[in-house]
Amino acid sequence: ASGTITAGGKPGTATVTATGIGNYSGTKTATYTIIKADITPTAPTAQTGLVYTTQPQALIAAGQAEGGEMQYSLDNETWSTNIPTGTEAKEYTVYYKVVADANHNDVAAQNFKVTIEQATLTAATLTETNFIYNQQEQTALVAIVSAGAITVPDAGYEIADNKATNVGNYTATLTGKGNFKNTATAKFNIVP
């Protein structure tokens, strides 16, 4: 027998026709269905050890999907093939899915969490550290607060214990907030 198959090996309904040759005669046609193949993607993985730097950071290592395109989202609505990034210190939900080619099935969206940790305050400098006693409350003002190489903006910390009236040695305490954590201290004096 000889025969032909139509449908080009693509998903859908196909037919096969067998025609007798030699000692055989007649034709027989049958239909069959070619279904889309499933994709087994290699899922993206969360980056670990991320700490706030003021710059966008890749939240994941890319996944792979043979037979489709891996897409990512941070809101489960806007999708892109670009690796998602984050700047702020917080927990992110990263979504990923596979948009299949014509011969494969899509892979539904899944998600996982990735965290960018707060940067740690490391130092604080006051604009003035020696005040002369004047019978009034005096306030030590901040010149610079650092978190490693980052200069912390005013919104990144709260200051306490930076006011005094009497002669003595004092310690101002700066506590990180938002993208920053922990405390830094700076000393000031009121002298006679």
Coordinates of C-alpha atoms in Angstrom, one line a residue:
A1 CA 0.0 0.0 0.0
S2 CA 1.0 3.6 -0.4
G3 CA -0.5 6.5 1.4
T4 CA -0.4 10.2 2.3
I5 CA -0.8 12.1 5.5
T6 CA -2.2 15.6 5.5
A7 CA -2.1 18.3 8.2
G8 CA 1.6 18.8 8.1
G9 CA 2.2 17.4 11.6
K10 CA 0.6 20.4 13.2
P11 CA -2.1 20.2 15.9
G12 CA -5.5 19.7 14.6
T13 CA -7.5 17.0 12.7
A14 CA -5.6 15.2 10.1
T15 CA -6.4 12.4 7.5
V16 CA -4.5 9.5 6.3
T17 CA -5.3 7.8 3.0
A18 CA -4.1 4.3 2.1
T19 CA -4.3 3.1 -1.5
G20 CA -3.8 -0.5 -2.5
I21 CA -1.1 -1.3 -5.0
G22 CA 0.1 -4.5 -6.7
N23 CA -2.2 -7.3 -5.6
Y24 CA -4.3 -4.9 -3.5
S25 CA -6.9 -2.4 -4.7
G26 CA -9.1 0.2 -3.1
T27 CA -8.7 3.2 -0.9
K28 CA -9.2 3.7 2.8
T29 CA -9.2 7.1 4.6
A30 CA -9.0 7.6 8.3
T31 CA -8.9 10.8 10.4
Y32 CA -7.0 11.4 13.6
T33 CA -6.2 14.3 15.9
I34 CA -2.8 15.7 16.6
I35 CA -2.9 17.5 20.0
K36 CA -0.6 20.2 21.3
A37 CA 2.4 19.1 23.3
D38 CA 2.8 20.2 27.0
I39 CA 5.8 22.3 27.9
T40 CA 7.9 21.5 31.0
P41 CA 9.5 24.8 31.7
T42 CA 12.5 25.4 33.9
A43 CA 11.1 27.9 36.4
P44 CA 12.9 31.1 37.2
T45 CA 14.5 31.3 40.6
A46 CA 14.5 34.0 43.2
Q47 CA 17.7 36.1 43.7
T48 CA 18.8 35.8 47.3
G49 CA 20.8 38.2 49.5
L50 CA 19.4 41.3 47.8
V51 CA 19.9 44.5 49.9
Y52 CA 18.7 48.0 49.1
T53 CA 21.3 49.9 47.0
T54 CA 19.3 52.8 45.5
Q55 CA 19.5 51.1 42.1
P56 CA 17.2 48.6 40.4
Q57 CA 18.2 45.0 40.9
A58 CA 17.2 41.9 39.0
L59 CA 14.8 39.9 41.2
I60 CA 15.2 36.6 39.5
A61 CA 17.4 34.4 37.4
A62 CA 15.6 33.7 34.1
G63 CA 13.6 30.5 33.5
Q64 CA 13.5 28.6 30.2
A65 CA 10.7 27.1 28.1
E66 CA 11.3 25.2 25.0
G67 CA 8.2 25.5 22.8
G68 CA 7.2 28.9 24.2
E69 CA 8.2 32.2 25.6
M70 CA 8.7 32.8 29.3
Q71 CA 7.1 36.0 30.5
Y72 CA 7.2 37.8 33.8
S73 CA 5.1 40.3 35.7
L74 CA 5.1 42.1 39.1
D75 CA 1.3 42.8 39.0
N76 CA -0.1 39.7 37.2
E77 CA -1.5 42.0 34.6
T78 CA 1.4 43.5 32.6
W79 CA 3.6 40.8 31.1
S80 CA 7.1 41.1 29.5
T81 CA 10.0 38.9 28.6
N82 CA 12.3 41.3 30.6
I83 CA 13.6 40.2 33.9
P84 CA 11.7 42.0 36.6
T85 CA 13.6 44.4 38.8
G86 CA 13.0 46.1 42.1
T87 CA 14.6 49.1 43.8
E88 CA 12.8 49.6 47.1
A89 CA 13.4 47.4 50.2
K90 CA 10.3 45.2 50.4
E91 CA 8.9 41.9 49.5
Y92 CA 7.9 41.5 45.8
T93 CA 5.6 38.9 44.2
V94 CA 7.1 37.7 40.9
Y95 CA 4.7 36.1 38.5
Y96 CA 5.8 33.9 35.5
K97 CA 4.0 32.0 32.7
V98 CA 4.8 30.5 29.4
V99 CA 3.1 31.7 26.2
A100 CA 3.4 28.7 23.9
D101 CA 4.0 28.5 20.2
A102 CA 1.3 27.1 17.9
N103 CA 2.4 23.5 18.7
H104 CA 2.4 23.6 22.4
N105 CA 0.1 24.4 25.4
D106 CA 0.5 27.5 27.4
V107 CA 1.7 27.2 31.0
A108 CA -0.5 29.0 33.5
A109 CA 0.9 31.8 35.7
Q110 CA 2.7 30.9 38.9
N111 CA 4.4 33.1 41.4
F112 CA 6.9 33.3 44.3
K113 CA 8.2 35.9 46.7
V114 CA 11.5 37.8 46.5
T115 CA 12.8 40.2 49.1
I116 CA 15.1 43.2 48.9
E117 CA 16.3 43.8 52.5
Q118 CA 16.7 47.2 54.1
A119 CA 20.3 48.6 54.1
T120 CA 21.8 48.9 57.6
L121 CA 22.7 52.3 59.0
T122 CA 26.4 52.4 59.7
A123 CA 27.3 56.0 60.7
A124 CA 26.0 59.4 61.5
T125 CA 27.7 62.8 61.7
L126 CA 26.3 65.9 63.3
T127 CA 26.7 69.5 62.0
E128 CA 28.0 70.6 65.4
T129 CA 29.3 68.4 68.3
N130 CA 30.3 71.0 70.9
F131 CA 27.7 73.5 72.3
I132 CA 28.3 76.2 74.9
Y133 CA 25.9 76.1 77.8
N134 CA 23.3 78.9 77.4
Q135 CA 20.5 77.9 79.7
Q136 CA 18.4 76.9 76.7
E137 CA 17.7 73.6 75.0
Q138 CA 20.1 73.1 72.1
T139 CA 19.5 70.8 69.2
A140 CA 22.2 68.7 67.5
L141 CA 21.4 68.6 63.8
V142 CA 22.4 65.8 61.4
A143 CA 25.0 66.5 58.7
I144 CA 25.2 63.0 57.1
V145 CA 23.8 59.5 57.8
S146 CA 25.3 56.6 56.0
A147 CA 24.4 53.0 55.2
G148 CA 27.7 51.7 53.9
A149 CA 28.4 53.8 50.7
I150 CA 24.8 55.2 50.6
T151 CA 24.1 58.6 51.9
V152 CA 20.7 58.2 53.6
P153 CA 18.0 60.8 52.8
D154 CA 16.2 62.5 55.7
A155 CA 13.1 60.3 55.0
G156 CA 15.3 57.2 55.7
Y157 CA 15.8 57.8 59.5
E158 CA 14.3 59.2 62.6
I159 CA 16.4 61.0 65.2
A160 CA 16.0 61.0 69.0
D161 CA 17.9 62.2 72.0
N162 CA 19.5 65.1 70.0
K163 CA 18.3 67.9 72.3
A164 CA 19.8 68.9 75.7
T165 CA 20.0 71.9 78.0
N166 CA 22.6 71.1 80.7
V167 CA 26.3 70.7 80.6
G168 CA 27.2 67.1 79.7
N169 CA 28.0 64.4 77.1
Y170 CA 25.0 63.2 75.0
T171 CA 24.3 60.6 72.3
A172 CA 21.9 61.2 69.5
T173 CA 20.3 58.0 68.1
L174 CA 19.2 57.6 64.5
T175 CA 16.9 54.8 63.7
G176 CA 16.4 53.6 60.1
K177 CA 13.0 53.5 58.4
G178 CA 11.7 52.7 54.9
N179 CA 14.7 51.3 53.0
F180 CA 17.0 51.4 56.0
K181 CA 17.2 49.5 59.3
N182 CA 19.0 49.4 62.7
T183 CA 20.5 52.4 64.4
A184 CA 23.5 54.7 64.3
T185 CA 24.7 57.1 67.0
A186 CA 26.5 60.4 67.1
K187 CA 27.9 62.1 70.2
F188 CA 27.6 65.8 71.1
N189 CA 28.5 67.8 74.2
I190 CA 27.4 70.9 76.0
V191 CA 30.3 72.5 77.7
P192 CA 30.4 75.3 80.4

